[in-house]
Structure formats: structure tokens, C-alpha cells
mmCIF file of C-alpha atoms and ligand atoms in Angstrom:
data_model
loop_
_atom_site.group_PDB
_atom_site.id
_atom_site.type_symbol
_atom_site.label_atom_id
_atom_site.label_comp_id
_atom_site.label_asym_id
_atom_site.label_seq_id
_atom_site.Cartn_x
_atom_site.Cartn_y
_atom_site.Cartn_z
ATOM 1 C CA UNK A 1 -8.770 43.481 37.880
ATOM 2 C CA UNK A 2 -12.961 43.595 36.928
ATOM 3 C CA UNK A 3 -13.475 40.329 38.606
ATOM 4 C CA UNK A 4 -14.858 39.372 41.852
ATOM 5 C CA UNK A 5 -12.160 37.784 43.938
ATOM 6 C CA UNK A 6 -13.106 36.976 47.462
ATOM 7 C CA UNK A 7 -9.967 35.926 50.025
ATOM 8 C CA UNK A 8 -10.640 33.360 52.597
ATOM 9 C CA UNK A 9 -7.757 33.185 54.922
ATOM 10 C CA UNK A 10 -7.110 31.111 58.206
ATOM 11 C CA UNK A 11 -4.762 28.426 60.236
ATOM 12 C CA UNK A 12 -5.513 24.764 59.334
ATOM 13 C CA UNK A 13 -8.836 23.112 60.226
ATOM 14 C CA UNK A 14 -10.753 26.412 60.117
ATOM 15 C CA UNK A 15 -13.330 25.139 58.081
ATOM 16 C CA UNK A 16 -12.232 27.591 54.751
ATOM 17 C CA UNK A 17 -12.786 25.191 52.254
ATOM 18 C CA UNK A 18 -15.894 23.671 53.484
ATOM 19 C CA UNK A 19 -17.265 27.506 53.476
ATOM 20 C CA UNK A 20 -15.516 28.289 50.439
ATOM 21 C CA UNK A 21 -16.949 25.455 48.666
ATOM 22 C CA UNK A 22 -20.679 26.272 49.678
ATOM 23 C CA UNK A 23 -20.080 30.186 48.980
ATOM 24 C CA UNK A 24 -18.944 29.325 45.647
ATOM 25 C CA UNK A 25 -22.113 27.414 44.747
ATOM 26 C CA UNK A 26 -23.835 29.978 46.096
ATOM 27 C CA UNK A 27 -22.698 32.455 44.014
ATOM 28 C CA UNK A 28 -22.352 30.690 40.984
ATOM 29 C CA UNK A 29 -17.780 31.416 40.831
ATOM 30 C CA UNK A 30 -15.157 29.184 40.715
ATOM 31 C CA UNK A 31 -13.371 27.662 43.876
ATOM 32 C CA UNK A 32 -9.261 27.840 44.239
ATOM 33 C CA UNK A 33 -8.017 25.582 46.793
ATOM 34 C CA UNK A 34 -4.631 27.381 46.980
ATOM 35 C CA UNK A 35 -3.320 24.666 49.953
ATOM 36 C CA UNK A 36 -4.227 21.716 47.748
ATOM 37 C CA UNK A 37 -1.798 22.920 45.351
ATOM 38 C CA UNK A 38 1.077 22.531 47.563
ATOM 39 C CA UNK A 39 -0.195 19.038 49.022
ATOM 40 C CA UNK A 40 -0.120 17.849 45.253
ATOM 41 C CA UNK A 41 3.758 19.340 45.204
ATOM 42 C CA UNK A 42 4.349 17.334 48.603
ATOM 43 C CA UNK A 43 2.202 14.354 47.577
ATOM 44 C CA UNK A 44 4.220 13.948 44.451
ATOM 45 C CA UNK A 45 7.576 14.196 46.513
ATOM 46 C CA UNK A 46 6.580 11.374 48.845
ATOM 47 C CA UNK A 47 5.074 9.105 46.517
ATOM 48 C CA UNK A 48 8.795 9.630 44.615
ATOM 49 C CA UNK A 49 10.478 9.320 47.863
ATOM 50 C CA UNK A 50 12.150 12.775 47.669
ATOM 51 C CA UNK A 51 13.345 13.990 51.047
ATOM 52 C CA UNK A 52 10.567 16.423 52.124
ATOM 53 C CA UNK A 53 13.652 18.706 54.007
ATOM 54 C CA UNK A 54 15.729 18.493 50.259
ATOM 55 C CA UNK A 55 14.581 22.211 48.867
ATOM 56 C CA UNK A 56 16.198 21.816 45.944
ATOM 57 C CA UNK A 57 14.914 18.274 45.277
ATOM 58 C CA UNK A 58 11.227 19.511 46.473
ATOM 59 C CA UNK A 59 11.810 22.396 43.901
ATOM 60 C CA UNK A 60 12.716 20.745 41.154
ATOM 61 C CA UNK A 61 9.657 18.452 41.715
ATOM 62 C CA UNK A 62 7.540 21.310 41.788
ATOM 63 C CA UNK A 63 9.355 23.037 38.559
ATOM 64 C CA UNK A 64 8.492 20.106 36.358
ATOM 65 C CA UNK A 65 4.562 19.670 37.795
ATOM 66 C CA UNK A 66 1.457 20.766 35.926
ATOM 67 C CA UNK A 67 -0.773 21.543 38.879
ATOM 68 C CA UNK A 68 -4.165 22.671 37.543
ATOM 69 C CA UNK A 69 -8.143 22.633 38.717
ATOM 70 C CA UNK A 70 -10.408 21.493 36.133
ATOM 71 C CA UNK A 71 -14.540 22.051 37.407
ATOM 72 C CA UNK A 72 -12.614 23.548 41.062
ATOM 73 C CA UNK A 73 -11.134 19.961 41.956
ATOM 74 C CA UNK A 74 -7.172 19.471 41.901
ATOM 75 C CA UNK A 75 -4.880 17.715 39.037
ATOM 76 C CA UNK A 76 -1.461 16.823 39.047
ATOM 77 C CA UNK A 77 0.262 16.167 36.017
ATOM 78 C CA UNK A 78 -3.370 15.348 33.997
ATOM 79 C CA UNK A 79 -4.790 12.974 37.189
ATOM 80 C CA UNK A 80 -7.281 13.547 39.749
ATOM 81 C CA UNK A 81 -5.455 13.461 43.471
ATOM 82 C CA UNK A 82 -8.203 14.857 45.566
ATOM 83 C CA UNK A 83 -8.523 11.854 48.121
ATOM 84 C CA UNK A 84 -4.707 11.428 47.734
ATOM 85 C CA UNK A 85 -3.843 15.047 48.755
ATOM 86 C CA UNK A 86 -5.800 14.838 52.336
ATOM 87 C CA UNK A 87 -4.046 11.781 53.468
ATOM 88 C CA UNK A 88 -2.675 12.027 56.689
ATOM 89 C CA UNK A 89 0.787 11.528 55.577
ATOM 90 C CA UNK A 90 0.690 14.964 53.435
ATOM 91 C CA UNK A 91 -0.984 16.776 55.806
ATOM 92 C CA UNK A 92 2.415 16.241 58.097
ATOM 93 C CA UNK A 93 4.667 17.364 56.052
ATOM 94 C CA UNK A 94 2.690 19.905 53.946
ATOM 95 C CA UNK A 95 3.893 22.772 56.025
ATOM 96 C CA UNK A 96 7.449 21.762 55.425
ATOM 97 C CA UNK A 97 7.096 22.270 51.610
ATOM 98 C CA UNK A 98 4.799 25.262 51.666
ATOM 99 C CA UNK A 99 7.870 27.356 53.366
ATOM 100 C CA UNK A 100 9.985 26.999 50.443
ATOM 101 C CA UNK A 101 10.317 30.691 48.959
ATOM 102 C CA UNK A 102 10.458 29.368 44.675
ATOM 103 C CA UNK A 103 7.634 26.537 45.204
ATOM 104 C CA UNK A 104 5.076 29.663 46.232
ATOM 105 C CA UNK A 105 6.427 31.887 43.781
ATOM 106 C CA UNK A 106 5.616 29.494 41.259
ATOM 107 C CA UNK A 107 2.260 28.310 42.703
ATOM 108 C CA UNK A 108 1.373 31.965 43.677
ATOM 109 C CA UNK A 109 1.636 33.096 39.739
ATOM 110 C CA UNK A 110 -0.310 30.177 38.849
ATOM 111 C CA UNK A 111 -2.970 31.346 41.581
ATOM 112 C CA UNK A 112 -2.943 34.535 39.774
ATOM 113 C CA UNK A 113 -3.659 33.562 36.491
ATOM 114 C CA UNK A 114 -6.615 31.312 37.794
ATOM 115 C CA UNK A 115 -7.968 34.482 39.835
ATOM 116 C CA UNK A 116 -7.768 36.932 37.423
ATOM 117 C CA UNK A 117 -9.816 35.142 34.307
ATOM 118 C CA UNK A 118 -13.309 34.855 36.436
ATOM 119 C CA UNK A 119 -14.822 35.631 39.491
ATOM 120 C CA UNK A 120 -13.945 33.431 42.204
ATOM 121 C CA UNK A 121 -13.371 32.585 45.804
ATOM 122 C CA UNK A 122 -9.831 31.174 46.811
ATOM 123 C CA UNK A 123 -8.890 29.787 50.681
ATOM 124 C CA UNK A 124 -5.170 29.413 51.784
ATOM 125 C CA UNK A 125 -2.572 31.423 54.452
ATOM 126 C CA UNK A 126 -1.805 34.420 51.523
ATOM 127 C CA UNK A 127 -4.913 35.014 49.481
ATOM 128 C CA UNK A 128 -5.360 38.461 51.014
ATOM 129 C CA UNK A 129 -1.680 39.350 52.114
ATOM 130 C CA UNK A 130 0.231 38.340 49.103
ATOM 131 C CA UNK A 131 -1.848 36.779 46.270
ATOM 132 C CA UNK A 132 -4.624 39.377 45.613
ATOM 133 C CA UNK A 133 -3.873 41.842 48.607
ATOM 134 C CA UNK A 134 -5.646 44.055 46.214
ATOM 135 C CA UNK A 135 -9.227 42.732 46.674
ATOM 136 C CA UNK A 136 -11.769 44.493 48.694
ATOM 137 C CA UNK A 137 -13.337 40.951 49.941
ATOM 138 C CA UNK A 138 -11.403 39.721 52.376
ATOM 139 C CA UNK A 139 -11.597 37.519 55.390
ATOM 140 C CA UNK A 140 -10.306 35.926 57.927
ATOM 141 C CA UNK A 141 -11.463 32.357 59.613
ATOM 142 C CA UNK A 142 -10.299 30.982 63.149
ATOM 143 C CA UNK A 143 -11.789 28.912 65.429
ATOM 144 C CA UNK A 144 -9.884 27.333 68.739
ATOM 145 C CA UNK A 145 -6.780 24.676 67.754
ATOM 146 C CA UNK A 146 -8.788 22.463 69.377
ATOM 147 C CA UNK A 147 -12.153 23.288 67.754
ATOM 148 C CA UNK A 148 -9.864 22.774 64.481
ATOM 149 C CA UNK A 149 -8.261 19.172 65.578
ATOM 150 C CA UNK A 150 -11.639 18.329 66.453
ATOM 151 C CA UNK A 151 -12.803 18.713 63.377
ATOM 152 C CA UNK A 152 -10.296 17.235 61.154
ATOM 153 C CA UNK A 153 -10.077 14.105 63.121
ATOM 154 C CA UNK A 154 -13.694 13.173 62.736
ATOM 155 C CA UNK A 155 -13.304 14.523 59.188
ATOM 156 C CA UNK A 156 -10.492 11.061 58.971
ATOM 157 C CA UNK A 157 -12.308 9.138 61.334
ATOM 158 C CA UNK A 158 -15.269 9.065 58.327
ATOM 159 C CA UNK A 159 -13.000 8.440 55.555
ATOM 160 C CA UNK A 160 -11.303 5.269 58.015
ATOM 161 C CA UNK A 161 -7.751 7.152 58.690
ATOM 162 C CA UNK A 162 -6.698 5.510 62.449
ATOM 163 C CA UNK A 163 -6.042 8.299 64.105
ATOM 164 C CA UNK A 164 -5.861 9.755 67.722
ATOM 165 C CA UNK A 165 -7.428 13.355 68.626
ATOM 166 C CA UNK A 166 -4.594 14.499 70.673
ATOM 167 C CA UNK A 167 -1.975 14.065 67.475
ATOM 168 C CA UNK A 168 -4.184 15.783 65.452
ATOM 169 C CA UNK A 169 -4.209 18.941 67.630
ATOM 170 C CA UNK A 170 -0.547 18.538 68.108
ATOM 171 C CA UNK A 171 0.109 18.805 64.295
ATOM 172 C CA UNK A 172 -2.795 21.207 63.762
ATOM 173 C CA UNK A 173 -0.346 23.097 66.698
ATOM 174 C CA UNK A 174 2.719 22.739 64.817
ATOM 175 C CA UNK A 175 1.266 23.499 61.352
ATOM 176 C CA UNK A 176 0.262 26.880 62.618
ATOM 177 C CA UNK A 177 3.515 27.323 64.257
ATOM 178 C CA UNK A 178 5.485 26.684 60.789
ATOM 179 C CA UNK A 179 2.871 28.320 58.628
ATOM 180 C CA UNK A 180 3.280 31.516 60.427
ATOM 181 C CA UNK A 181 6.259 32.001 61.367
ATOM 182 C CA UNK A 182 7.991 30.924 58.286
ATOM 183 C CA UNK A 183 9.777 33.785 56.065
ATOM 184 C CA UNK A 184 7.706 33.972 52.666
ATOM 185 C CA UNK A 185 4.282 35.163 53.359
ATOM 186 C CA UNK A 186 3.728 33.581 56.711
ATOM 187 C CA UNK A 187 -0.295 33.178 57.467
ATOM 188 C CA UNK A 188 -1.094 36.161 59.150
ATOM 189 C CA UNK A 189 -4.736 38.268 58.785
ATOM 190 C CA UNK A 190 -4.524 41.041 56.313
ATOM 191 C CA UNK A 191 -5.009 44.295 57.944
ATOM 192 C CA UNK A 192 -8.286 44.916 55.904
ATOM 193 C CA UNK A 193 -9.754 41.627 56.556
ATOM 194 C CA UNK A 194 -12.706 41.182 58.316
ATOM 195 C CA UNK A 195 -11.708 38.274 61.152
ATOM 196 C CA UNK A 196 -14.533 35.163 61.623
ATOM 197 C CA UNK A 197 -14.521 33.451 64.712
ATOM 198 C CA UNK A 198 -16.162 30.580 63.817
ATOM 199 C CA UNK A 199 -15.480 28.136 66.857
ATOM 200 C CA UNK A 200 -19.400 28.675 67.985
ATOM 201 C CA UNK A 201 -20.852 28.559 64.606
ATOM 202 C CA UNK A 202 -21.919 26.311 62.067
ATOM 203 C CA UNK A 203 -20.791 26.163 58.495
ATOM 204 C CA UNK A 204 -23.915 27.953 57.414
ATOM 205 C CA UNK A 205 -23.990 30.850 59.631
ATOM 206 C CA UNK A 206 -20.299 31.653 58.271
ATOM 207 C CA UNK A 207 -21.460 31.288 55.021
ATOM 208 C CA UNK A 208 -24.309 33.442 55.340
ATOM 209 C CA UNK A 209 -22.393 35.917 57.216
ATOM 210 C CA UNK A 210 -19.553 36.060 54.268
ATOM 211 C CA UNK A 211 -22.180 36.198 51.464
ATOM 212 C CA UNK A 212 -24.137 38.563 53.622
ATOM 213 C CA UNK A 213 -21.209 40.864 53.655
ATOM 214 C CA UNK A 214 -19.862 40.783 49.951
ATOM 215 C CA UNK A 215 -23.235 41.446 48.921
ATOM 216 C CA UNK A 216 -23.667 45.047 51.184
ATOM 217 C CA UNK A 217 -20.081 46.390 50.280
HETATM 218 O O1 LIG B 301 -5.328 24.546 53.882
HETATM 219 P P1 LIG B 301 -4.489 23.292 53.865
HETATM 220 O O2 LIG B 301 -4.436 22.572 55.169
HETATM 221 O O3 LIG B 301 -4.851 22.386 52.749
HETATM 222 O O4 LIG B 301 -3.000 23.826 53.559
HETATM 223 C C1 LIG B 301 -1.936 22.946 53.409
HETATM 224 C C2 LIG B 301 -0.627 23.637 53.762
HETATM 225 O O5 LIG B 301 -0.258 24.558 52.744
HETATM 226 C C3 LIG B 301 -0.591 24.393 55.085
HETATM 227 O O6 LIG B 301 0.437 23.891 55.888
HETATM 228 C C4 LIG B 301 -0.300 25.805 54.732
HETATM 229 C C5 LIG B 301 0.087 25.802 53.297
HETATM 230 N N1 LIG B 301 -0.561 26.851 52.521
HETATM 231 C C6 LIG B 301 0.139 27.986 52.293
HETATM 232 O O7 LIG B 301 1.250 28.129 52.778
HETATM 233 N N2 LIG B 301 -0.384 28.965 51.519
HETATM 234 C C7 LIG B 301 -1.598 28.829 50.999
HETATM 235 N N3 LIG B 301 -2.113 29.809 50.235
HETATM 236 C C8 LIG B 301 -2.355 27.668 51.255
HETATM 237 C C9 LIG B 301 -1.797 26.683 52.044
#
């Protein structure tokens, strides 16, 4: 692997893709959003009605989706879902889908494929433990659950969700608690990333940081 391939890891509401996104214009590579793959798989199951606890329903959902990125934003099945994916409603049950062991097989190989063709930046729980745990650029991004909640609610607030703070840190709470403790690849920081505490910082002080760092090694 000749390409650049930088890992940005971290619990929900950490701010990866909003410093992903910037790093990636930055530096002129491509952006993965490696969770908005499986919020297309769990959008697709609840706009079908599937039962979101059914594995092998979920699974054979996910076996017969084309999930691709075309210019770094999100298709399923040829259409654009990028408002769809960060409804409320999928961000609840995400975590539930993301567990099962064949859905990230298959989205992990297709996370491959993307990373290995050009140089780019990907944000998710695995990037550096499981996906390219190879790559020398890894890190990882926290910032307080309730930093995080925070965040995401007034992220809703501005698109009109209704929503109340406290549920949002709840389920921010409960996502981490699924996300890593679950069996397949559960989000935990790579032992060679570097860890950003980003709970006193703005988005481009991390950025900087990141870039800053990529650049001197
Ligand atoms: O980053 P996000 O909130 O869009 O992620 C959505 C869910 O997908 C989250 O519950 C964790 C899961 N996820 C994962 O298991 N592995 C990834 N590489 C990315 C996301």
C-alpha cells in the first residue's frame, strides 16, 4: 500500500467527520465516511420496515445494497441519502446494525477497496484497528459525552429535528456502550494512535494539529 491513508477514530459526536472533511480539502484526498455506510444499511432497513434486531433480515438487506461515495458524499443503490442518513431515527438504531459480524465484513472490504486506489482520510470506530491497522497515520478523537451530545443536538436543532439535550447524551451514552463493547471490532484506540482530546478545542486547532503531524512523520 503506496497511498496515504490517514485513520480518524473516535466515539460518536467527536467531531471526526467535521475534521475529516476540512483535512481532506486541505490536502487535496478523498474523504470515507465509513459510519455513513452502515446508516445507509440501517436507513434502508427502516424505510423497508425490516426489524432492526432481525440479523439475518438486516443482512440480507445489506447483501443486496450498492453502497458507494461518488465526489466523498454517500449513495445507496444509485441515490444521494446524505440528509436521510443523519436523521435522528438512524442515528438510534445505527449501533444495533453496525454489531452485526457479515454487514462489516462486507462494508469493511468495500472500505478497502476505496482506501487502497488513492490517498485518503477515512473516520469510523475500526479505521486504525481493523480496516488499515497497517497505516502509520493514525488517530484518535474524544471529547466529554457531554461535549459530544452537546454538539450533535445543536447540530439537529439547525437542521429543525425536535429534540431534547439530555436524550441526546443518553443515546450518545448508549452508542458508545454498544459500539465498544460489541464482539467484531469494537471502537477502541489503536495502540499506535496518537489520542486528541478535543473537548477544549475548536475544529481548526484539531485540524491543524492532525495536518501538523502527518506532515513531520
Ligand atoms: O460515526 P457515525 O455516528 O456516523 O457512526 C454510525 C454508527 O456506525 C456508530 O454507531 C458506530 C458505527 N460505526 C462502526 O461500527 N464502524 C465504523 N467504521 C464506523 C461507524
Amino acid at each position: 500500500m503506496n497511498n496515504l491513508v490517514i485513520a480518524i477514530d473516535g466515539p460518536a459526536g467527536a467531531g471526526k467527520s467535521t475534521i475529516s472533511k476540512k483535512i481532506s480539502k486541505k490536502l487535496g484526498i478523498n474523504y470515507i465516511d465509513t459510519g455513513a455506510m452502515y446508516r445507509a444499511i440501517t436507513y434502508k432497513c427502516l424505510k423497508e420496515k425490516i426489524d432492526i434486531l432481525d440479523e439475518k433480515k438486516v443482512i440480507e438487506i445489506c447483501e443486496k445494497s450498492e453502497v458507494d461515495f461518488i465526489d466523498n458524499k454517500i449513495y445507496l443503490d444509485g441515490k444521494s441519502i446524505n440528509d436521510e442518513i443523519r436523521m435522528q431515527i438512524v442515528s438510534a438504531n445505527v449501533s444495533n446494525v453496525a454489531k452485526i459480524a457479515r454487514v462489516r465484513e462486507i462494508m469493511v472490504k468495500k472500505q478497502r477497496e476505496i482506501g487502497q486506489k488513492n490517498d485518503v482520510i477515512l473516520d469510523g470506530r475500526d479505521v486504525g484497528t481493523c480496516i488499515f491497522p497497517n497505516t502509520k497515520y493514525k488517530f484518535y478523537l474524544n471529547a466529554s459525552p457531554e461535549e459530544r451530545g452537546k454538539r450533535r443536538y445543536l447540530e439537529l436543532k439547525e437542521k429543525g429535528e425536535n429534540v431534547v439535550l439530555e436524550d441526546i447524551i443518553k443515546e450518545i451514552k448508549k452508542r458508545d456502550y454498544i459500539d465498544s463493547t460489541r464482539k467484531v471490532a469494537p471502537l477502541t484506540k489503536a495502540e499506535d494512535a496518537i489520542e486528541v482530546d478535543s473537548t477544549n478545542m475548536s475544529v481548526d486547532e484539531v485540524v491543524n494539529y492532525i495536518v501538523k503531524k502527518v506532515r513531520e512523520s
